mmCIF file of C-alpha atoms in Angstrom:
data_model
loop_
_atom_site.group_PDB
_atom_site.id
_atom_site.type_symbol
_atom_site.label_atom_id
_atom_site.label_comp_id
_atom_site.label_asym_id
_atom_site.label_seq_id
_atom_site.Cartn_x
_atom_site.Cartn_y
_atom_site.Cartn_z
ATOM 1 C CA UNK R 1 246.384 89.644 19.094
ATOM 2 C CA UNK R 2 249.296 92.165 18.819
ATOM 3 C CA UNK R 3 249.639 94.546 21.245
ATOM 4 C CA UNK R 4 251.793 97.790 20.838
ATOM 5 C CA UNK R 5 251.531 100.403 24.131
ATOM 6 C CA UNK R 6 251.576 103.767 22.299
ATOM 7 C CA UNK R 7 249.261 105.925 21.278
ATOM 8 C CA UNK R 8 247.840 108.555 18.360
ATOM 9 C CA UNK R 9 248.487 112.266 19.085
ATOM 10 C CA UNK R 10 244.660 112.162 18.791
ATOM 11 C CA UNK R 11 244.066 109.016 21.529
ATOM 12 C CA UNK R 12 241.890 110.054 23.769
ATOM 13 C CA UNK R 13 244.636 109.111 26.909
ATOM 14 C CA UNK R 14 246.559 112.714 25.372
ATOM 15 C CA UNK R 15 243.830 114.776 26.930
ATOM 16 C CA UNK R 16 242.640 112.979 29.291
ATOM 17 C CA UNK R 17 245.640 111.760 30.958
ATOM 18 C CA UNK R 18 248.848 113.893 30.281
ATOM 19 C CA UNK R 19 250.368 112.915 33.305
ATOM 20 C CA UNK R 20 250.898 109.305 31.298
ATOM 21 C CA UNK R 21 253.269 111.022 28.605
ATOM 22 C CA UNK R 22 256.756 112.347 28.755
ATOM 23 C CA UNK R 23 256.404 116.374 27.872
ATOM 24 C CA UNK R 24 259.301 118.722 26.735
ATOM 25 C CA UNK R 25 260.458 121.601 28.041
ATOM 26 C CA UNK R 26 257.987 123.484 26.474
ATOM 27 C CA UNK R 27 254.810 121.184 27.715
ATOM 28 C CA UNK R 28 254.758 120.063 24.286
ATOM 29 C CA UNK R 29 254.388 115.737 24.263
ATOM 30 C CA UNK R 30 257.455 113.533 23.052
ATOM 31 C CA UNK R 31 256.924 111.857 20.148
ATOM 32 C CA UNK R 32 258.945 109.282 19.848
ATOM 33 C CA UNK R 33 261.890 108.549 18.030
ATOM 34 C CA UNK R 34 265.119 106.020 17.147
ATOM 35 C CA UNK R 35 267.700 108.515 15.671
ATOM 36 C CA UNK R 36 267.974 109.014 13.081
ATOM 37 C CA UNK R 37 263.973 108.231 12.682
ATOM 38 C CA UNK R 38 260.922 110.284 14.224
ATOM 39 C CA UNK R 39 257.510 109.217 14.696
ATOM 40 C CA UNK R 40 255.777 112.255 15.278
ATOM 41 C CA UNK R 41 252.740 110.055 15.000
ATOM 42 C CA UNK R 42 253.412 107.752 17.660
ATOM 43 C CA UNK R 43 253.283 109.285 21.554
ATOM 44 C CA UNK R 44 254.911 106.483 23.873
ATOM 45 C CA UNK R 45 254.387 106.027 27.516
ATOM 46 C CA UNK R 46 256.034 107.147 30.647
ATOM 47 C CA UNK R 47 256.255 104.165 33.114
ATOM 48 C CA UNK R 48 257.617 105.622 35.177
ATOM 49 C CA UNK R 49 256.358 109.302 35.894
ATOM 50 C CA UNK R 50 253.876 111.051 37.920
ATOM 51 C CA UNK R 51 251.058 109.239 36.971
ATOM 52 C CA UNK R 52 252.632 105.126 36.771
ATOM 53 C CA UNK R 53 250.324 103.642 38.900
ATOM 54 C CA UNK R 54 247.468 104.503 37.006
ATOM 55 C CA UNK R 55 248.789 103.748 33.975
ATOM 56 C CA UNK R 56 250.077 100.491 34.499
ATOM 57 C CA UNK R 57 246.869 99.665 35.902
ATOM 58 C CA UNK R 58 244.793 100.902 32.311
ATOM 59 C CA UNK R 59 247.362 98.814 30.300
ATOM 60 C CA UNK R 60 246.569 95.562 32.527
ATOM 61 C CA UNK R 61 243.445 96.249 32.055
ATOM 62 C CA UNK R 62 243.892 96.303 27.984
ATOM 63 C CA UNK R 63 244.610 92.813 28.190
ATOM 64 C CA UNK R 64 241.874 91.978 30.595
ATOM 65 C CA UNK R 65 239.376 93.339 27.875
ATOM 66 C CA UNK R 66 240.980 91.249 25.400
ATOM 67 C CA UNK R 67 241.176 88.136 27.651
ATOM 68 C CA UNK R 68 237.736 88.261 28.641
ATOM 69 C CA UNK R 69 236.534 88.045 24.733
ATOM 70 C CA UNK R 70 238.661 84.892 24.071
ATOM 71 C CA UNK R 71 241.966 85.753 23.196
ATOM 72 C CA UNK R 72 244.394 83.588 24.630
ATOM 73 C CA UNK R 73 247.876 84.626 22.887
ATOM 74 C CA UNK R 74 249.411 88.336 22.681
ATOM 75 C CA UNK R 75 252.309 89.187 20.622
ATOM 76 C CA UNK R 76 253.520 91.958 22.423
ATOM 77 C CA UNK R 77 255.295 94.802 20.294
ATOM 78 C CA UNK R 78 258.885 95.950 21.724
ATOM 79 C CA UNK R 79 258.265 95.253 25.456
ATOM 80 C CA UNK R 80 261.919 95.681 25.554
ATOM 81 C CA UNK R 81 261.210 99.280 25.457
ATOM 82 C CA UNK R 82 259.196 99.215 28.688
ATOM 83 C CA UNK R 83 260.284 98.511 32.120
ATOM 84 C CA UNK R 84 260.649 94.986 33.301
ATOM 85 C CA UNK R 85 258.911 95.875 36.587
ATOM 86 C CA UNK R 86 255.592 96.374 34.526
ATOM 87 C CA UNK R 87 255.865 93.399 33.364
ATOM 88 C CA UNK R 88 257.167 91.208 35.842
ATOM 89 C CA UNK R 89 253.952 93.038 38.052
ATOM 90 C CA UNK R 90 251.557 93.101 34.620
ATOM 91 C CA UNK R 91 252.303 89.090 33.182
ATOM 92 C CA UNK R 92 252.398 87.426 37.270
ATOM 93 C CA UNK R 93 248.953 88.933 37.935
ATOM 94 C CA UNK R 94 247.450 88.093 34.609
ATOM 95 C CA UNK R 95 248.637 84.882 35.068
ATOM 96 C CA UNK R 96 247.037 84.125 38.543
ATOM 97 C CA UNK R 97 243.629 84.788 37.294
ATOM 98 C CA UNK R 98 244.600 83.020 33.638
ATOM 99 C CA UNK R 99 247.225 80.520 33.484
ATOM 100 C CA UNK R 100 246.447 79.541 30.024
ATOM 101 C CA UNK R 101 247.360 82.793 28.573
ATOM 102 C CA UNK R 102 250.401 83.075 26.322
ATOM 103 C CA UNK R 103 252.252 86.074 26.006
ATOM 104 C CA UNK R 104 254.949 86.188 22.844
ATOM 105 C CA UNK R 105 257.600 89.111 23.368
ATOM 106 C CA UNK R 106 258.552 90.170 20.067
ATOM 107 C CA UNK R 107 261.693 91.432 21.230
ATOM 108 C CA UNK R 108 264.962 92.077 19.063
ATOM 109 C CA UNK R 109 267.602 93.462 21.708
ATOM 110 C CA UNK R 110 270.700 91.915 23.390
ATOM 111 C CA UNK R 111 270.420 88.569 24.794
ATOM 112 C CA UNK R 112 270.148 89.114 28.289
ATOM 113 C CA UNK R 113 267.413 91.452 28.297
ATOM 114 C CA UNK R 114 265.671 88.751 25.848
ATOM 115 C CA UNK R 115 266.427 86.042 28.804
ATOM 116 C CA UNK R 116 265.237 88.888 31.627
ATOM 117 C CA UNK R 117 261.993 89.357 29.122
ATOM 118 C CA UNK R 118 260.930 85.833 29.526
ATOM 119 C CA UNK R 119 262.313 85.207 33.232
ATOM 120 C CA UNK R 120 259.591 88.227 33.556
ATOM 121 C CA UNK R 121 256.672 86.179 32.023
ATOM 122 C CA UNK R 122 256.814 86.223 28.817
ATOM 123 C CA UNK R 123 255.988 82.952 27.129
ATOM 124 C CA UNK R 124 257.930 82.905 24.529
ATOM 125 C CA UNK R 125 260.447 84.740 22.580
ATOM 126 C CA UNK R 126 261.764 85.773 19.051
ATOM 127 C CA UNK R 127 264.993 85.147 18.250
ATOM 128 C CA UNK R 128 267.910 85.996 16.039
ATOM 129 C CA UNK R 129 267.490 82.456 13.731
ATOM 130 C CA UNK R 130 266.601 84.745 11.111
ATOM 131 C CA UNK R 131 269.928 86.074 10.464
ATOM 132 C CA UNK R 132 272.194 83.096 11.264
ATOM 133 C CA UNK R 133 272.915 81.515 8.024
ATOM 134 C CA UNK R 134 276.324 79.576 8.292
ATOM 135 C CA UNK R 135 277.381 76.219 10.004
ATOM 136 C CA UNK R 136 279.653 78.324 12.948
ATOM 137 C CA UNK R 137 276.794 80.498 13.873
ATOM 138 C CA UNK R 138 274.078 78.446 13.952
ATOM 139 C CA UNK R 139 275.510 75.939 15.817
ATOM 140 C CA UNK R 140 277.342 78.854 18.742
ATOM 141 C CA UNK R 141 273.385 80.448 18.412
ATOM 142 C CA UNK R 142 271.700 77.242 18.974
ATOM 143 C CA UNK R 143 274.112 76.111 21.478
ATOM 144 C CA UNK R 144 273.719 79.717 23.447
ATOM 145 C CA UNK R 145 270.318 78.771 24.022
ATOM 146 C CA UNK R 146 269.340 75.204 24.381
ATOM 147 C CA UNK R 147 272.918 74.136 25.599
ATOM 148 C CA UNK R 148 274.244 70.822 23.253
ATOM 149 C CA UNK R 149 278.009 69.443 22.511
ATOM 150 C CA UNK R 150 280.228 68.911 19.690
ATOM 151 C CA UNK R 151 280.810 65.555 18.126
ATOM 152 C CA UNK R 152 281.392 64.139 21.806
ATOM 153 C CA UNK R 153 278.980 65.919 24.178
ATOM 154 C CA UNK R 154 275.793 65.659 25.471
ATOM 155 C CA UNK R 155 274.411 68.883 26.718
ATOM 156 C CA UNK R 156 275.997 71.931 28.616
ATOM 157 C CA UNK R 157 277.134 74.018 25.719
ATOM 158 C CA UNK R 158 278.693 77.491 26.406
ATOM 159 C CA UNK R 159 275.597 79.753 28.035
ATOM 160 C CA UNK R 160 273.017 76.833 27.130
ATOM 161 C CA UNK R 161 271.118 77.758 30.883
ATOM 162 C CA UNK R 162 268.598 79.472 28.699
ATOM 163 C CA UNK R 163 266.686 76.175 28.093
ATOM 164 C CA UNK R 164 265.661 76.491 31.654
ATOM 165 C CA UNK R 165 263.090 79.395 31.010
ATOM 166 C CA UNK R 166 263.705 80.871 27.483
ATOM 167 C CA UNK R 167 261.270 79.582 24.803
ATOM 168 C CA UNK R 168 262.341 80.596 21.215
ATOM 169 C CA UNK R 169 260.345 80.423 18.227
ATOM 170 C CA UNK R 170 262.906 80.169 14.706
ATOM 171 C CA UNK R 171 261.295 81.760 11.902
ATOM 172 C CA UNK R 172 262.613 82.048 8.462
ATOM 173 C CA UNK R 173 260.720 85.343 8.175
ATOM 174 C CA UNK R 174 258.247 87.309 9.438
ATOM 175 C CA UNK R 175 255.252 89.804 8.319
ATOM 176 C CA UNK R 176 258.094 92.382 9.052
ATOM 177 C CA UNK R 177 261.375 90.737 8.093
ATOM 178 C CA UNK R 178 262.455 89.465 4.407
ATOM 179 C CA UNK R 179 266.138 88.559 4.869
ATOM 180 C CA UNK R 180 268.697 89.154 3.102
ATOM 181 C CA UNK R 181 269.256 85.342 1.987
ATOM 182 C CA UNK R 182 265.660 84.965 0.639
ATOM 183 C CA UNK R 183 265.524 87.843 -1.105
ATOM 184 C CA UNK R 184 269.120 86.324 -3.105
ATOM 185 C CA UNK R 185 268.265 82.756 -2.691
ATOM 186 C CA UNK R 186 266.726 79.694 -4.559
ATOM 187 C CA UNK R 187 263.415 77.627 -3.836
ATOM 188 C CA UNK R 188 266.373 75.440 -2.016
ATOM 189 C CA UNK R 189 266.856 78.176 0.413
ATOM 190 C CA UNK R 190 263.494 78.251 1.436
ATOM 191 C CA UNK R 191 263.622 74.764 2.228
ATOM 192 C CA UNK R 192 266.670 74.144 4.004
ATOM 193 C CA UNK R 193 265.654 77.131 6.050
ATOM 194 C CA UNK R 194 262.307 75.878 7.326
ATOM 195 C CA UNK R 195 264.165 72.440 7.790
ATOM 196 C CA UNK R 196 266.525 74.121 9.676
ATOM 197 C CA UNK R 197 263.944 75.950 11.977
ATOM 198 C CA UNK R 198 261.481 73.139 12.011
ATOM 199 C CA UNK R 199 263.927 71.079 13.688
ATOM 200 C CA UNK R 200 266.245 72.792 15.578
ATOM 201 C CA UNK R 201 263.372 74.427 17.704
ATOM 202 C CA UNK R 202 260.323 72.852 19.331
ATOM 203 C CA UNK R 203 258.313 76.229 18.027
ATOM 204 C CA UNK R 204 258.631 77.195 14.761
ATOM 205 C CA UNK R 205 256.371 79.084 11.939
ATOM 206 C CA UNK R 206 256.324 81.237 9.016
ATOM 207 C CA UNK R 207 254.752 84.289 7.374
ATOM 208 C CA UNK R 208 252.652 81.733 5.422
ATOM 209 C CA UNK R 209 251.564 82.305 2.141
ATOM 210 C CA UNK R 210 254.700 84.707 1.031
ATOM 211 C CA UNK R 211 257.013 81.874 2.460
ATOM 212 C CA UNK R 212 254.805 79.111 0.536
ATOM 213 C CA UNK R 213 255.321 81.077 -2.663
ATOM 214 C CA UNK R 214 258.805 81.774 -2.245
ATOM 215 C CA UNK R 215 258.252 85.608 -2.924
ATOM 216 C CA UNK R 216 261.276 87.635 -2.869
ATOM 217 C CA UNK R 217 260.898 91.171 -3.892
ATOM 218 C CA UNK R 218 261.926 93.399 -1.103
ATOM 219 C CA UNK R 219 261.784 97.239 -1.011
ATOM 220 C CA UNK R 220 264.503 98.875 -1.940
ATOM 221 C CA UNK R 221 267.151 99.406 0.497
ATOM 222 C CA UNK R 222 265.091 97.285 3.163
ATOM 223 C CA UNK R 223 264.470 94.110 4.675
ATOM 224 C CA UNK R 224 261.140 93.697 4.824
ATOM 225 C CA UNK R 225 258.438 92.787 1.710
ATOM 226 C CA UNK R 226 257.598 95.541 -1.198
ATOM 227 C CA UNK R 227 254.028 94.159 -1.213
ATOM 228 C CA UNK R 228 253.318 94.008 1.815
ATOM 229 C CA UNK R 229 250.176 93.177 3.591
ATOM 230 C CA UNK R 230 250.636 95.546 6.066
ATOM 231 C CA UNK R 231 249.609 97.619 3.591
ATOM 232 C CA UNK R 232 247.043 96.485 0.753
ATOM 233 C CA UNK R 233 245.026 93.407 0.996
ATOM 234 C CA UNK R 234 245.970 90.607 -1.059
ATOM 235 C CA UNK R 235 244.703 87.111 -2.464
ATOM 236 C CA UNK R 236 247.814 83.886 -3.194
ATOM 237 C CA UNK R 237 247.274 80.671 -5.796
ATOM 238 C CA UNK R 238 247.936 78.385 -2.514
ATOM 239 C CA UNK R 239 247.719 75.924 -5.588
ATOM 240 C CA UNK R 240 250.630 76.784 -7.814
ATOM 241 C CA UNK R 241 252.734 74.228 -8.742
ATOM 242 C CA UNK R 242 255.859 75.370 -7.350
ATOM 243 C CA UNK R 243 254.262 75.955 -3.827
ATOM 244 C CA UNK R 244 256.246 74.652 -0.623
ATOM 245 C CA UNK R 245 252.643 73.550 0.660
ATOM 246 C CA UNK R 246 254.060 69.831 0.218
ATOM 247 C CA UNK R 247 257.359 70.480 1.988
ATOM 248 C CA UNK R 248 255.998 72.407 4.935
ATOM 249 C CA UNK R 249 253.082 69.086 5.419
ATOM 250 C CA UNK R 250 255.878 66.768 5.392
ATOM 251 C CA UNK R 251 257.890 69.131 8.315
ATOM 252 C CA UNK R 252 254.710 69.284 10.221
ATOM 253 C CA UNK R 253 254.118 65.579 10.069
ATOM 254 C CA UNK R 254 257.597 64.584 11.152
ATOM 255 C CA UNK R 255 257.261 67.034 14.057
ATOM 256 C CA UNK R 256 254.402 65.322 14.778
ATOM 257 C CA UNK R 257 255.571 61.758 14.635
ATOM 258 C CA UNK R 258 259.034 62.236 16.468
ATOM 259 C CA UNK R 259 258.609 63.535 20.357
ATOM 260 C CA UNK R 260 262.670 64.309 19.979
ATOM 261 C CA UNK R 261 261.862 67.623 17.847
ATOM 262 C CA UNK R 262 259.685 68.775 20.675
ATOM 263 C CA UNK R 263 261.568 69.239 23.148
ATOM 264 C CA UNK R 264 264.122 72.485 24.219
ATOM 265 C CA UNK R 265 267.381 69.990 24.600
ATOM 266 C CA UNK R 266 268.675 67.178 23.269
ATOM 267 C CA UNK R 267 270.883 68.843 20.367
ATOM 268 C CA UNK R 268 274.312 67.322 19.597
ATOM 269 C CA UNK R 269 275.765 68.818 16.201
ATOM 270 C CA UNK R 270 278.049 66.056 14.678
ATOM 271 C CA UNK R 271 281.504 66.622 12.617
ATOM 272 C CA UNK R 272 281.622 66.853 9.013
ATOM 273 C CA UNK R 273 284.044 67.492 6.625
ATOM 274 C CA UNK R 274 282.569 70.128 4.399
ATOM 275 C CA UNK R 275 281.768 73.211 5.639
ATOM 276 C CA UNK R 276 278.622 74.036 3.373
ATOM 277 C CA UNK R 277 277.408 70.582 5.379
ATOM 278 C CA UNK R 278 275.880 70.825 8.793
ATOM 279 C CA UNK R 279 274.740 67.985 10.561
ATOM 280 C CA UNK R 280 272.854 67.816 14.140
ATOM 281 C CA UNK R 281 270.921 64.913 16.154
ATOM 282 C CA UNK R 282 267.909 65.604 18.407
ATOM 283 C CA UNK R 283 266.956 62.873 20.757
ATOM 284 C CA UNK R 284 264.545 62.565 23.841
ATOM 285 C CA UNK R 285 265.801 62.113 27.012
ATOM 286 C CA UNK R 286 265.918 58.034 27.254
ATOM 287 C CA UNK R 287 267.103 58.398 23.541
ATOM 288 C CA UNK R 288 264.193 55.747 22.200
ATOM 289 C CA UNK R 289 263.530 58.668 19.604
ATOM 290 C CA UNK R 290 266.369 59.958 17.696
ATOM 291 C CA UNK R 291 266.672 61.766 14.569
ATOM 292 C CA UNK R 292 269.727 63.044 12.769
ATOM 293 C CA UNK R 293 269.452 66.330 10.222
ATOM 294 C CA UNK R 294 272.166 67.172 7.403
ATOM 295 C CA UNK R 295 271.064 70.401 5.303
ATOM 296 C CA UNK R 296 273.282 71.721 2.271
ATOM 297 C CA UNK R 297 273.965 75.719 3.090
ATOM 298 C CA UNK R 298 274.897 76.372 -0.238
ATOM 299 C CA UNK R 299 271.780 76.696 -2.063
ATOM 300 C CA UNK R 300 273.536 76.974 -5.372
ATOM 301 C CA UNK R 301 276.221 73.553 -5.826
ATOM 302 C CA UNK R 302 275.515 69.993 -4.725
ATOM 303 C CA UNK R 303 277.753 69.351 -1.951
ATOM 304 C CA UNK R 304 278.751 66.084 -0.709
ATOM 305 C CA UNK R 305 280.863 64.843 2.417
ATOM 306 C CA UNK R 306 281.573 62.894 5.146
ATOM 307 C CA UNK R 307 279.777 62.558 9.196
ATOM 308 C CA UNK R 308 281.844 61.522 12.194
ATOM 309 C CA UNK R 309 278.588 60.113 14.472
ATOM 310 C CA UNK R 310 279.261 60.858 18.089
ATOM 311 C CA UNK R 311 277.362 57.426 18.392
ATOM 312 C CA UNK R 312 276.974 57.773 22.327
ATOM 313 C CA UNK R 313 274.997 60.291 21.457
ATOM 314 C CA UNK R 314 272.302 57.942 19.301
ATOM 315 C CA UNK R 315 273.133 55.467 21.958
ATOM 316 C CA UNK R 316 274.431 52.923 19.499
ATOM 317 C CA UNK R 317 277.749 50.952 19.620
ATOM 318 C CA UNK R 318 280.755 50.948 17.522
ATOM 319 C CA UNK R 319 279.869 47.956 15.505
ATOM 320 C CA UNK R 320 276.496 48.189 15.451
ATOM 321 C CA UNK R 321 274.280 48.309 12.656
ATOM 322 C CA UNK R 322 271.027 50.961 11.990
ATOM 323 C CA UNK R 323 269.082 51.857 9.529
ATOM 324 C CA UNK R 324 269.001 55.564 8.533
ATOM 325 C CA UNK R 325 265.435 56.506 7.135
ATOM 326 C CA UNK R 326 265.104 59.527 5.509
ATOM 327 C CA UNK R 327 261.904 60.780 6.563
ATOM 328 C CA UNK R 328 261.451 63.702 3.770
ATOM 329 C CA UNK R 329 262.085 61.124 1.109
ATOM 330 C CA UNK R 330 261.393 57.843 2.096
ATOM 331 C CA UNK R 331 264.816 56.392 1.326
ATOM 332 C CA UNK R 332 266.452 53.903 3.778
ATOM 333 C CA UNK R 333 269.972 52.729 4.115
ATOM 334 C CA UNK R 334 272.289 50.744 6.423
ATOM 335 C CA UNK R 335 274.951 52.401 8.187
ATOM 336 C CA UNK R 336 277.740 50.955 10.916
ATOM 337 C CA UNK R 337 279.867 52.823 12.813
ATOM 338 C CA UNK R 338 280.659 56.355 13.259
ATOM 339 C CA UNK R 339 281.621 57.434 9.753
ATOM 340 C CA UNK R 340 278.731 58.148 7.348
ATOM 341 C CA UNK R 341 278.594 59.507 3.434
ATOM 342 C CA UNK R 342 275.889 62.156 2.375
ATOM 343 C CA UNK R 343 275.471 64.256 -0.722
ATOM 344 C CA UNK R 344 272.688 66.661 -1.029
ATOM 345 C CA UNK R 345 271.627 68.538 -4.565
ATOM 346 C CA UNK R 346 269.658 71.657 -3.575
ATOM 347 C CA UNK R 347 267.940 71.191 -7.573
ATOM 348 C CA UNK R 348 266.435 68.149 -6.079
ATOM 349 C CA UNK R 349 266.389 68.117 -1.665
ATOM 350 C CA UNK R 350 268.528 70.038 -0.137
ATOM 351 C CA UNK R 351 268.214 68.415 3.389
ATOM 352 C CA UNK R 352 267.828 64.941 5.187
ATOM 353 C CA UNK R 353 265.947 64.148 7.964
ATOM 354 C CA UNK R 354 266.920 61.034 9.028
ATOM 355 C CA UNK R 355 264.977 58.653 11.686
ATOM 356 C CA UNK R 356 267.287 56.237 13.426
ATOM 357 C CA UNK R 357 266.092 52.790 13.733
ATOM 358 C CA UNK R 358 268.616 51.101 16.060
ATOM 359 C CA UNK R 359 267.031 47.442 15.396
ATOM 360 C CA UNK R 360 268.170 45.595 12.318
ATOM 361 C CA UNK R 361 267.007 41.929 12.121
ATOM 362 C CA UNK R 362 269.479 39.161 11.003
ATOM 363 C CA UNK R 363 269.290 35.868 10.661
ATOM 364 C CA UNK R 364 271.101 35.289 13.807
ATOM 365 C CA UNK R 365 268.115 36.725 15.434
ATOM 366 C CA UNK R 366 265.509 33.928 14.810
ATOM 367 C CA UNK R 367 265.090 31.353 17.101
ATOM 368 C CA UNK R 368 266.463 28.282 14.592
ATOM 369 C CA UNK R 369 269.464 30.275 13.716
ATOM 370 C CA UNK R 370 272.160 27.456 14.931
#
């Protein structure tokens, strides 16, 4: 359930609670605004006037209603906007008497008031994943908060402390948010970016059916969709042929199947040689499960290159041989050492999701080998 604390001019909180609203010098109530906008129709809150207590005590409540007729997971609008003492006090409380509650803060501000959000209670978090788009800032963004080396380290990346109580979801879009790359990209963006989310997070999603069907159009002079369902009801061929449906199953499944894409760390990003190549390895924490991503950014050219392995990382030996299986198309090869080819079209996949299968039988391994 979504869950924005404002009100209508006409709510019936205006006249029976003033005390609850910020008023102007002329008694008047302040709307609220984000210069150079005004919402004249929106009246927020004051948390922290004459009448707090009892108001943080009717918005608790709010979600006590809610939580008492099933719901279980609140995506709180802008609780950046509200004091983190209601919500350290609102989400602890809650969470005594329901433990099993999730509470999503849908939260675009700096950083650390993102971290102090969900060291507050929240759940989990949006993030900026939407807007990073090349190799360098997805890997610094990633790094910032799940930790992860460079070709040559395991873990403790530059600010990577987040891990230990910041959950991110990485979303490719949102209800709200059409970015600027899918508005200008190709049915290849849209699946290198849900590859890219799908495994670089352990929570990930879409705006389904408008991310299925590639749509595109964005009002003018905006980020966000022209036909949006915000505003009109609508009905989508889930059955077209050029649907991601197929794509998105296969993600899902491989999530499934691999405990390594799970988890918050476990993230090397490995050298490569072309810059429109990125290339990462998740792995658990004994390493039994390992998989290794390279996605073409360039949704346009084919782009092929070379990997340096940190192979410590895979926990497999200089001269060792493993099989490579790429999970998204079924194709297997043989690899040794730390150097690896790859060349991705984005006309035909523009990613590979590779499972690494450390055991290759030879015939030295049979028992009559002499």
């Amino acid at each position: 359930m979504d869950i924005a604390f404002q009100t209508s001019p006409d709510h019936p909180y205006v006249k029976q609670h003033p005390e609850w609203f910020v008023h102007r010098p002329d008694g008047a109530i302040q709307y609220a605004e984000n210069p150079p906008k005004k919402y004249q129709d929106i009246y927020p809150f004051d948390f922290a006037g004459a009448g707090a207590d009892g108001l943080w005590r009717e918005l608790r409540s709010v979600f006590s209603h809610w939580i008492a007729q099933g719901v279980r997971i609140f995506r709180v609008d802008n609780p950046h906007t509200k004091p983190l003492g209601f919500w350290q006090w609102c989400l602890s409380t809650l969470k005594e008497e329901h433990p099993d509650v999730i509470f999503l803060a849908e939260a675009f501000t700096r950083p650390k008031l993102m971290y102090a959000l969900a060291k507050a209670g929240f759940s989990q978090s949006y993030t900026y994943f939407t807007w990073r788009t090349t190799k360098p800032e997805l890997t610094a963004y990633v790094q910032s908060i799940f930790g992860g080396g460079v070709g040559g380290g395991v873990g403790g990346g530059a600010g990577g402390d987040g891990r230990e109580f910041f959950r991110p979801n990485f979303w490719p879009n949102t209800p709200d948010i059409l970015p600027e790359h899918l508005q200008f990209g190709t049915r290849a963006t849209f699946i290198a970016r849900a590859v890219l989310a799908a495994t670089l997070s352990p929570n990930w999603g879409i705006y389904g059916p408008a991310y299925e069907l590639q749509e595109h159009v964005a009002r003018e002079g905006a980020e966000e969709y022209a036909q949006n369902e915000k505003y009109q009801l609508r009905s989508w061929d889930l059955q077209r042929a050029d649907s991601l449906r197929p794509v998105l199953r296969r993600l899902n499944r491989i999530r499934r199947e691999n405990l390594a894409l799970q988890r918050l760390d476990g993230t090397v990003f490995h050298q490569t040689d072309n810059e429109s190549l990125i290339c990462y390895s998740r792995t658990t924490a004994d390493r039994h499960n390992a998989v290794l991503v390279v996605v073409n950014l360039d949704p346009h050219n084919k782009h092929s290159g070379w990997i340096d392995l940190d192979l410590g990382a895979l926990a497999l030996t200089a001269n060792q041989t493993f099989q490579a299986h790429d999970l998204i198309g079924d194709d297997r090869h043989l690899w040794r050492g730390p150097r690896a080819f790859v060349s991705l079209d984005p006309q035909v996949m523009p990613a590979h999701i590779f499972g690494i299968r450390r055991r290759v039988h030879s015939e030295e391994s049979f028992e009559y080998f002499l």
